[in-house]
Amino acid sequence: RLAAERCENPSFAETIGFGLILLSDYDRAIQLLQRVGNSVNGTNRYLLGLAYSLKGMEKEAHLTWETGAAFVEKQLAGVPSSLTPLMLASLALIKGALGDYDSAFEAIQTGEAVELVKPEEKAILRAVYGILHAQQGKASEAVEALRNSRSKYYTSKEAILYPRLKGIANTPEFQAY
């Protein structure tokens, strides 16, 4: 609790905010993510919108994601491509949350095409690809992408906690994951 109240670092706030969301403590997640503002890659905007959405505040979620997408797109225009994969992953999550899956998948493809993309960035991009498929109810594609991501964050045990994966949690594909 103390860490959430004193956190001023946007990157650290992402981790704490995500943890609060997983614990269904949406009020504290919202307070924290509002207070620290934008992270460089836009993840805070995605998480803030997610907390609003899970709390039933759809208007606030939509507005947060729209401003988050604009923020990330502006950031992308001003940085070298080698720094963009994580920003594109955040943009894909935001676009997916807004229901714009074409733009979300395009952001993932752009991120994977970056020259010298790091293995851990590629894993995150693949995991986001899986999350986007899960949001669409496409369990086979989601599980395949999560498996291919080899991400330490989305093993079957941890993924079940993630709100955007709960819709496929009881499918045979996910149960076998």
Coordinates of N, CA and C in Angstrom, one line a residue:
R1 N 0.8 -1.2 0.0 CA 0.0 0.0 0.0 C 0.9 1.2 0.0
L2 N 1.9 1.3 0.8 CA 2.8 2.4 0.9 C 3.5 2.7 -0.4
A3 N 3.9 1.7 -1.1 CA 4.6 1.9 -2.4 C 3.6 2.6 -3.4
A4 N 2.4 2.2 -3.4 CA 1.4 2.8 -4.3 C 1.2 4.3 -3.9
E5 N 1.2 4.6 -2.6 CA 0.9 5.9 -2.2 C 2.1 6.9 -2.5
R6 N 3.3 6.3 -2.5 CA 4.5 7.2 -2.6 C 5.1 7.1 -4.0
C7 N 4.7 6.3 -4.8 CA 5.3 6.1 -6.1 C 5.1 7.3 -7.0
E8 N 6.2 7.8 -7.6 CA 6.1 8.9 -8.5 C 6.8 8.6 -9.8
N9 N 7.4 7.5 -9.9 CA 8.1 7.0 -11.2 C 7.1 6.3 -12.1
P10 N 6.8 6.9 -13.3 CA 5.8 6.3 -14.2 C 6.1 4.8 -14.5
S11 N 7.4 4.4 -14.7 CA 7.7 3.0 -15.1 C 7.4 2.1 -13.9
F12 N 7.7 2.5 -12.7 CA 7.5 1.7 -11.5 C 6.0 1.7 -11.2
A13 N 5.3 2.8 -11.5 CA 3.9 2.8 -11.3 C 3.1 1.8 -12.2
E14 N 3.6 1.6 -13.4 CA 3.0 0.6 -14.3 C 3.0 -0.8 -13.6
T15 N 4.1 -1.2 -13.0 CA 4.1 -2.5 -12.3 C 3.2 -2.5 -11.1
I16 N 3.2 -1.5 -10.3 CA 2.3 -1.4 -9.1 C 0.8 -1.3 -9.6
G17 N 0.6 -0.5 -10.6 CA -0.8 -0.3 -11.1 C -1.3 -1.6 -11.6
F18 N -0.5 -2.3 -12.4 CA -0.9 -3.6 -12.9 C -1.3 -4.6 -11.8
G19 N -0.4 -4.6 -10.8 CA -0.6 -5.5 -9.7 C -2.0 -5.1 -9.0
L20 N -2.2 -3.9 -8.8 CA -3.5 -3.5 -8.2 C -4.7 -3.9 -9.0
I21 N -4.5 -3.8 -10.3 CA -5.6 -4.2 -11.2 C -5.8 -5.7 -11.1
L22 N -4.7 -6.5 -11.0 CA -4.9 -8.0 -10.9 C -5.5 -8.3 -9.5
L23 N -5.3 -7.5 -8.5 CA -6.0 -7.7 -7.2 C -7.4 -7.1 -7.2
S24 N -7.9 -6.5 -8.3 CA -9.2 -5.9 -8.4 C -9.3 -4.7 -7.5
D25 N -8.2 -4.0 -7.2 CA -8.2 -2.8 -6.4 C -8.1 -1.6 -7.4
Y26 N -9.3 -1.4 -8.1 CA -9.3 -0.5 -9.2 C -9.2 1.0 -8.7
D27 N -9.8 1.3 -7.6 CA -9.7 2.7 -7.1 C -8.2 3.1 -6.8
R28 N -7.5 2.3 -6.2 CA -6.1 2.6 -5.9 C -5.3 2.6 -7.2
A29 N -5.6 1.7 -8.1 CA -4.9 1.7 -9.4 C -5.1 3.0 -10.2
I30 N -6.4 3.4 -10.2 CA -6.7 4.7 -10.8 C -6.0 5.9 -10.2
Q31 N -6.1 5.9 -8.9 CA -5.4 7.0 -8.2 C -3.9 7.1 -8.5
L32 N -3.3 6.0 -8.5 CA -1.8 5.9 -8.7 C -1.5 6.3 -10.2
L33 N -2.2 5.7 -11.1 CA -1.9 6.0 -12.5 C -2.3 7.4 -13.0
Q34 N -3.3 7.9 -12.4 CA -3.7 9.3 -12.6 C -2.6 10.3 -12.1
R35 N -2.1 10.0 -10.9 CA -1.1 10.8 -10.3 C 0.3 10.9 -11.1
V36 N 0.7 9.7 -11.6 CA 2.0 9.7 -12.2 C 2.0 10.1 -13.7
G37 N 0.8 10.2 -14.3 CA 0.7 10.6 -15.7 C 1.2 9.6 -16.7
N38 N 1.8 10.1 -17.8 CA 2.2 9.3 -18.9 C 3.6 8.7 -18.7
S39 N 3.7 7.4 -19.1 CA 5.1 6.9 -19.2 C 5.5 7.1 -20.6
V40 N 6.8 7.0 -20.9 CA 7.3 7.3 -22.2 C 6.6 6.4 -23.3
N41 N 6.4 5.1 -22.9 CA 5.8 4.2 -24.0 C 4.3 4.2 -23.9
G42 N 3.6 4.9 -23.0 CA 2.2 4.9 -23.0 C 1.4 3.8 -22.2
T43 N 2.2 2.9 -21.6 CA 1.5 1.8 -20.9 C 0.6 2.3 -19.8
N44 N 1.0 3.4 -19.1 CA 0.2 3.9 -18.0 C -1.2 4.3 -18.5
R45 N -1.3 4.8 -19.7 CA -2.6 5.2 -20.3 C -3.5 4.0 -20.5
Y46 N -2.8 2.9 -21.0 CA -3.5 1.7 -21.3 C -4.1 1.1 -19.9
L47 N -3.2 1.1 -18.9 CA -3.6 0.5 -17.6 C -4.6 1.3 -16.9
L48 N -4.5 2.6 -17.0 CA -5.5 3.5 -16.4 C -6.9 3.3 -17.1
G49 N -6.9 3.2 -18.4 CA -8.2 2.9 -19.1 C -8.7 1.5 -18.7
L50 N -7.8 0.5 -18.6 CA -8.2 -0.8 -18.2 C -8.9 -0.8 -16.8
A51 N -8.3 -0.1 -15.8 CA -8.8 0.0 -14.5 C -10.2 0.7 -14.5
Y52 N -10.3 1.8 -15.3 CA -11.6 2.4 -15.5 C -12.6 1.5 -16.0
S53 N -12.3 0.8 -17.1 CA -13.2 -0.2 -17.7 C -13.6 -1.3 -16.8
L54 N -12.7 -1.9 -16.1 CA -13.1 -2.9 -15.1 C -13.9 -2.4 -14.0
K55 N -13.8 -1.2 -13.7 CA -14.6 -0.6 -12.6 C -16.0 -0.2 -13.2
G56 N -16.2 -0.3 -14.5 CA -17.5 0.1 -15.1 C -17.6 1.5 -15.6
M57 N -16.4 2.2 -15.6 CA -16.4 3.6 -16.0 C -16.0 3.7 -17.5
E58 N -16.8 3.2 -18.4 CA -16.5 3.1 -19.8 C -16.2 4.4 -20.5
K59 N -16.9 5.4 -20.2 CA -16.6 6.7 -20.8 C -15.2 7.2 -20.5
E60 N -14.8 7.1 -19.2 CA -13.5 7.5 -18.8 C -12.4 6.6 -19.4
A61 N -12.7 5.3 -19.5 CA -11.8 4.4 -20.1 C -11.5 4.7 -21.6
H62 N -12.6 5.0 -22.3 CA -12.5 5.3 -23.7 C -11.7 6.6 -23.9
L63 N -12.0 7.6 -23.2 CA -11.3 8.9 -23.3 C -9.8 8.7 -22.9
T64 N -9.5 7.9 -21.9 CA -8.1 7.7 -21.5 C -7.4 7.0 -22.6
W65 N -8.0 6.0 -23.2 CA -7.4 5.3 -24.3 C -7.2 6.1 -25.6
E66 N -8.2 7.0 -25.9 CA -8.1 7.9 -27.0 C -6.9 8.9 -26.8
T67 N -6.8 9.4 -25.6 CA -5.7 10.4 -25.4 C -4.4 9.6 -25.3
G68 N -4.4 8.4 -24.8 CA -3.2 7.6 -24.8 C -2.7 7.2 -26.1
A69 N -3.6 6.9 -27.0 CA -3.2 6.6 -28.4 C -2.6 7.8 -29.1
A70 N -3.2 9.0 -28.9 CA -2.7 10.2 -29.5 C -1.3 10.5 -28.9
F71 N -1.1 10.3 -27.6 CA 0.2 10.5 -27.0 C 1.2 9.6 -27.5
V72 N 0.9 8.3 -27.6 CA 1.9 7.3 -28.2 C 2.2 7.6 -29.6
E73 N 1.2 8.0 -30.4 CA 1.5 8.3 -31.8 C 2.4 9.5 -32.0
K74 N 2.2 10.5 -31.1 CA 3.1 11.7 -31.1 C 4.5 11.3 -30.7
Q75 N 4.6 10.4 -29.7 CA 5.9 10.0 -29.3 C 6.6 9.2 -30.4
L76 N 5.9 8.4 -31.0 CA 6.5 7.5 -32.1 C 7.1 8.4 -33.2
A77 N 6.5 9.5 -33.5 CA 7.0 10.4 -34.6 C 8.3 11.0 -34.2
G78 N 8.7 11.0 -33.0 CA 9.9 11.7 -32.6 C 11.1 10.9 -32.1
V79 N 11.0 9.5 -32.3 CA 12.0 8.7 -31.7 C 12.6 7.8 -32.8
P80 N 13.8 7.3 -32.7 CA 14.4 6.4 -33.7 C 13.7 5.1 -33.6
S81 N 13.6 4.4 -34.7 CA 12.8 3.1 -34.8 C 13.3 2.1 -33.8
S82 N 14.6 2.1 -33.4 CA 15.1 1.1 -32.5 C 14.4 1.2 -31.1
L83 N 13.8 2.4 -30.8 CA 13.2 2.6 -29.5 C 11.7 2.4 -29.6
T84 N 11.2 2.0 -30.7 CA 9.7 1.9 -30.9 C 9.0 0.6 -30.5
P85 N 9.6 -0.5 -30.5 CA 8.8 -1.8 -30.3 C 7.9 -1.7 -29.0
L86 N 8.4 -1.3 -27.9 CA 7.5 -1.3 -26.7 C 6.5 -0.2 -26.8
M87 N 6.8 0.9 -27.5 CA 5.7 1.9 -27.7 C 4.6 1.3 -28.6
L88 N 5.0 0.6 -29.6 CA 4.1 0.0 -30.5 C 3.2 -1.1 -29.8
A89 N 3.8 -1.8 -28.8 CA 3.1 -2.8 -28.1 C 2.0 -2.1 -27.2
S90 N 2.4 -0.9 -26.6 CA 1.4 -0.2 -25.9 C 0.3 0.4 -26.8
L91 N 0.7 0.9 -27.9 CA -0.3 1.4 -28.9 C -1.2 0.3 -29.3
A92 N -0.7 -0.9 -29.5 CA -1.6 -2.0 -29.9 C -2.6 -2.4 -28.9
L93 N -2.1 -2.4 -27.6 CA -3.1 -2.7 -26.5 C -4.2 -1.6 -26.4
I94 N -3.8 -0.3 -26.6 CA -4.8 0.7 -26.6 C -5.7 0.6 -27.7
K95 N -5.2 0.4 -28.9 CA -6.1 0.3 -30.1 C -7.0 -0.9 -30.0
G96 N -6.5 -2.0 -29.4 CA -7.3 -3.1 -29.2 C -8.4 -2.9 -28.2
A97 N -8.1 -2.1 -27.2 CA -9.1 -1.8 -26.1 C -10.2 -0.9 -26.8
L98 N -9.8 -0.1 -27.7 CA -10.8 0.8 -28.4 C -11.5 0.0 -29.5
G99 N -11.2 -1.3 -29.7 CA -11.9 -2.1 -30.7 C -11.3 -1.9 -32.1
D100 N -10.2 -1.2 -32.3 CA -9.6 -1.0 -33.6 C -8.5 -2.1 -33.8
Y101 N -8.9 -3.3 -34.1 CA -8.0 -4.4 -34.2 C -7.1 -4.3 -35.4
D102 N -7.6 -3.8 -36.5 CA -6.7 -3.6 -37.6 C -5.5 -2.8 -37.3
S103 N -5.7 -1.7 -36.7 CA -4.6 -0.8 -36.3 C -3.7 -1.5 -35.2
A104 N -4.3 -2.2 -34.3 CA -3.6 -2.9 -33.2 C -2.6 -3.9 -33.8
F105 N -3.2 -4.8 -34.7 CA -2.3 -5.8 -35.4 C -1.2 -5.2 -36.3
E106 N -1.6 -4.0 -36.9 CA -0.6 -3.3 -37.7 C 0.6 -2.8 -36.8
A107 N 0.3 -2.3 -35.6 CA 1.3 -1.8 -34.7 C 2.2 -3.0 -34.3
I108 N 1.6 -4.2 -34.1 CA 2.5 -5.3 -33.7 C 3.4 -5.7 -34.9
Q109 N 2.9 -5.7 -36.1 CA 3.7 -6.1 -37.2 C 4.8 -5.1 -37.5
T110 N 4.5 -3.8 -37.3 CA 5.5 -2.7 -37.4 C 6.6 -2.9 -36.3
G111 N 6.2 -3.2 -35.1 CA 7.2 -3.5 -34.0 C 8.1 -4.6 -34.3
E112 N 7.5 -5.7 -34.8 CA 8.3 -6.9 -35.1 C 9.2 -6.7 -36.3
A113 N 8.9 -5.7 -37.2 CA 9.7 -5.5 -38.3 C 10.9 -4.5 -38.0
V114 N 11.0 -4.0 -36.8 CA 12.0 -3.1 -36.5 C 13.4 -3.8 -36.5
E115 N 14.3 -3.2 -37.2 CA 15.6 -3.8 -37.3 C 16.3 -3.9 -35.9
L116 N 16.8 -5.0 -35.6 CA 17.5 -5.3 -34.3 C 16.5 -5.3 -33.1
V117 N 15.3 -5.7 -33.4 CA 14.3 -5.8 -32.2 C 14.9 -6.8 -31.3
K118 N 14.9 -6.4 -30.0 CA 15.5 -7.3 -28.9 C 14.6 -8.5 -28.7
P119 N 15.1 -9.6 -28.3 CA 14.3 -10.8 -28.0 C 13.2 -10.6 -27.0
E120 N 13.5 -9.8 -25.9 CA 12.5 -9.5 -24.9 C 11.4 -8.6 -25.4
E121 N 11.7 -7.7 -26.3 CA 10.7 -6.9 -27.0 C 9.8 -7.7 -27.9
K122 N 10.4 -8.6 -28.6 CA 9.7 -9.5 -29.5 C 8.7 -10.4 -28.7
A123 N 9.2 -10.8 -27.5 CA 8.3 -11.6 -26.6 C 7.1 -10.8 -26.2
I124 N 7.3 -9.6 -25.8 CA 6.2 -8.7 -25.4 C 5.3 -8.5 -26.6
L125 N 5.8 -8.2 -27.7 CA 4.9 -8.0 -28.9 C 4.1 -9.3 -29.2
R126 N 4.7 -10.4 -29.1 CA 3.9 -11.7 -29.3 C 2.9 -11.9 -28.2
A127 N 3.2 -11.5 -27.0 CA 2.2 -11.7 -25.9 C 1.1 -10.7 -26.1
V128 N 1.3 -9.5 -26.6 CA 0.3 -8.5 -26.9 C -0.6 -9.1 -28.0
Y129 N 0.1 -9.7 -29.0 CA -0.7 -10.3 -30.1 C -1.7 -11.4 -29.6
G130 N -1.2 -12.1 -28.6 CA -2.1 -13.1 -28.0 C -3.2 -12.5 -27.2
I131 N -2.9 -11.4 -26.5 CA -4.0 -10.7 -25.7 C -5.0 -10.1 -26.7
L132 N -4.6 -9.6 -27.8 CA -5.5 -9.1 -28.8 C -6.5 -10.2 -29.3
H133 N -5.9 -11.3 -29.6 CA -6.7 -12.4 -30.1 C -7.7 -12.9 -29.0
A134 N -7.2 -12.9 -27.7 CA -8.1 -13.3 -26.6 C -9.3 -12.4 -26.5
Q135 N -9.0 -11.1 -26.7 CA -10.1 -10.1 -26.6 C -11.1 -10.3 -27.7
Q136 N -10.7 -10.9 -28.8 CA -11.6 -11.2 -29.9 C -12.3 -12.6 -29.7
G137 N -11.9 -13.3 -28.6 CA -12.4 -14.7 -28.4 C -11.8 -15.7 -29.2
K138 N -10.7 -15.5 -29.8 CA -9.9 -16.4 -30.6 C -8.9 -17.2 -29.8
A139 N -9.4 -18.2 -29.1 CA -8.5 -18.9 -28.1 C -7.3 -19.6 -28.8
S140 N -7.5 -20.3 -29.9 CA -6.4 -21.0 -30.5 C -5.3 -20.0 -30.9
E141 N -5.6 -18.9 -31.5 CA -4.6 -17.9 -31.9 C -4.0 -17.3 -30.7
A142 N -4.8 -17.0 -29.7 CA -4.2 -16.4 -28.5 C -3.2 -17.3 -27.8
V143 N -3.6 -18.6 -27.6 CA -2.7 -19.5 -27.0 C -1.4 -19.7 -27.8
E144 N -1.5 -19.8 -29.1 CA -0.4 -20.0 -29.9 C 0.6 -18.8 -29.8
A145 N 0.1 -17.6 -29.8 CA 0.9 -16.4 -29.7 C 1.5 -16.3 -28.3
L146 N 0.8 -16.6 -27.3 CA 1.4 -16.6 -25.9 C 2.5 -17.7 -25.8
R147 N 2.2 -18.8 -26.3 CA 3.2 -19.9 -26.3 C 4.5 -19.5 -27.0
N148 N 4.3 -18.9 -28.2 CA 5.4 -18.4 -29.0 C 6.2 -17.2 -28.4
S149 N 5.5 -16.5 -27.6 CA 6.2 -15.4 -26.9 C 7.2 -15.8 -26.0
R150 N 7.1 -17.0 -25.4 CA 8.0 -17.5 -24.4 C 8.2 -16.5 -23.3
S151 N 7.1 -15.7 -23.1 CA 7.2 -14.6 -22.1 C 7.0 -15.2 -20.7
K152 N 7.8 -14.7 -19.8 CA 7.7 -15.2 -18.4 C 6.5 -14.6 -17.7
Y153 N 5.8 -13.7 -18.3 CA 4.7 -13.0 -17.7 C 3.3 -13.7 -18.0
Y154 N 3.3 -14.5 -19.1 CA 2.0 -15.0 -19.5 C 2.0 -16.5 -19.6
T155 N 2.5 -17.2 -18.6 CA 2.4 -18.6 -18.5 C 0.9 -18.9 -18.1
S156 N 0.4 -20.1 -18.3 CA -1.0 -20.3 -18.1 C -1.5 -20.0 -16.7
K157 N -0.6 -20.1 -15.7 CA -1.0 -19.8 -14.3 C -1.2 -18.3 -14.1
E158 N -0.2 -17.5 -14.6 CA -0.3 -16.1 -14.4 C -1.3 -15.5 -15.4
A159 N -1.5 -16.0 -16.6 CA -2.4 -15.4 -17.6 C -3.8 -15.4 -17.1
I160 N -4.2 -16.4 -16.3 CA -5.6 -16.5 -15.9 C -6.0 -15.3 -15.0
L161 N -5.0 -14.6 -14.4 CA -5.3 -13.5 -13.6 C -5.6 -12.2 -14.5
Y162 N -5.1 -12.2 -15.7 CA -5.1 -11.0 -16.5 C -6.5 -10.9 -17.1
P163 N -7.2 -9.7 -16.8 CA -8.6 -9.5 -17.2 C -8.9 -9.7 -18.7
R164 N -8.0 -9.4 -19.5 CA -8.2 -9.5 -21.0 C -8.1 -11.0 -21.4
L165 N -7.6 -11.9 -20.6 CA -7.5 -13.3 -21.0 C -8.6 -14.2 -20.4
K166 N -9.4 -13.6 -19.4 CA -10.4 -14.4 -18.7 C -11.4 -14.9 -19.7
G167 N -11.7 -14.3 -20.8 CA -12.7 -14.7 -21.7 C -12.4 -16.0 -22.4
I168 N -11.1 -16.4 -22.4 CA -10.8 -17.7 -23.0 C -10.3 -18.7 -22.0
A169 N -10.3 -18.3 -20.7 CA -9.7 -19.2 -19.7 C -10.3 -20.6 -19.6
N170 N -11.6 -20.7 -20.0 CA -12.2 -22.0 -19.9 C -12.3 -22.8 -21.2
T171 N -11.6 -22.3 -22.2 CA -11.6 -23.0 -23.5 C -10.6 -24.1 -23.4
P172 N -10.9 -25.2 -24.2 CA -10.0 -26.3 -24.2 C -8.5 -25.9 -24.6
E173 N -8.4 -25.0 -25.5 CA -7.1 -24.5 -26.0 C -6.3 -23.9 -24.8
F174 N -7.0 -23.1 -24.0 CA -6.3 -22.4 -22.9 C -6.0 -23.4 -21.8
Q175 N -6.9 -24.3 -21.6 CA -6.8 -25.3 -20.5 C -5.5 -26.2 -20.8
A176 N -5.3 -26.4 -22.1 CA -4.1 -27.3 -22.5 C -2.8 -26.5 -22.5
Y177 N -2.9 -25.2 -22.4 CA -1.7 -24.3 -22.4 C -0.9 -24.4 -21.2

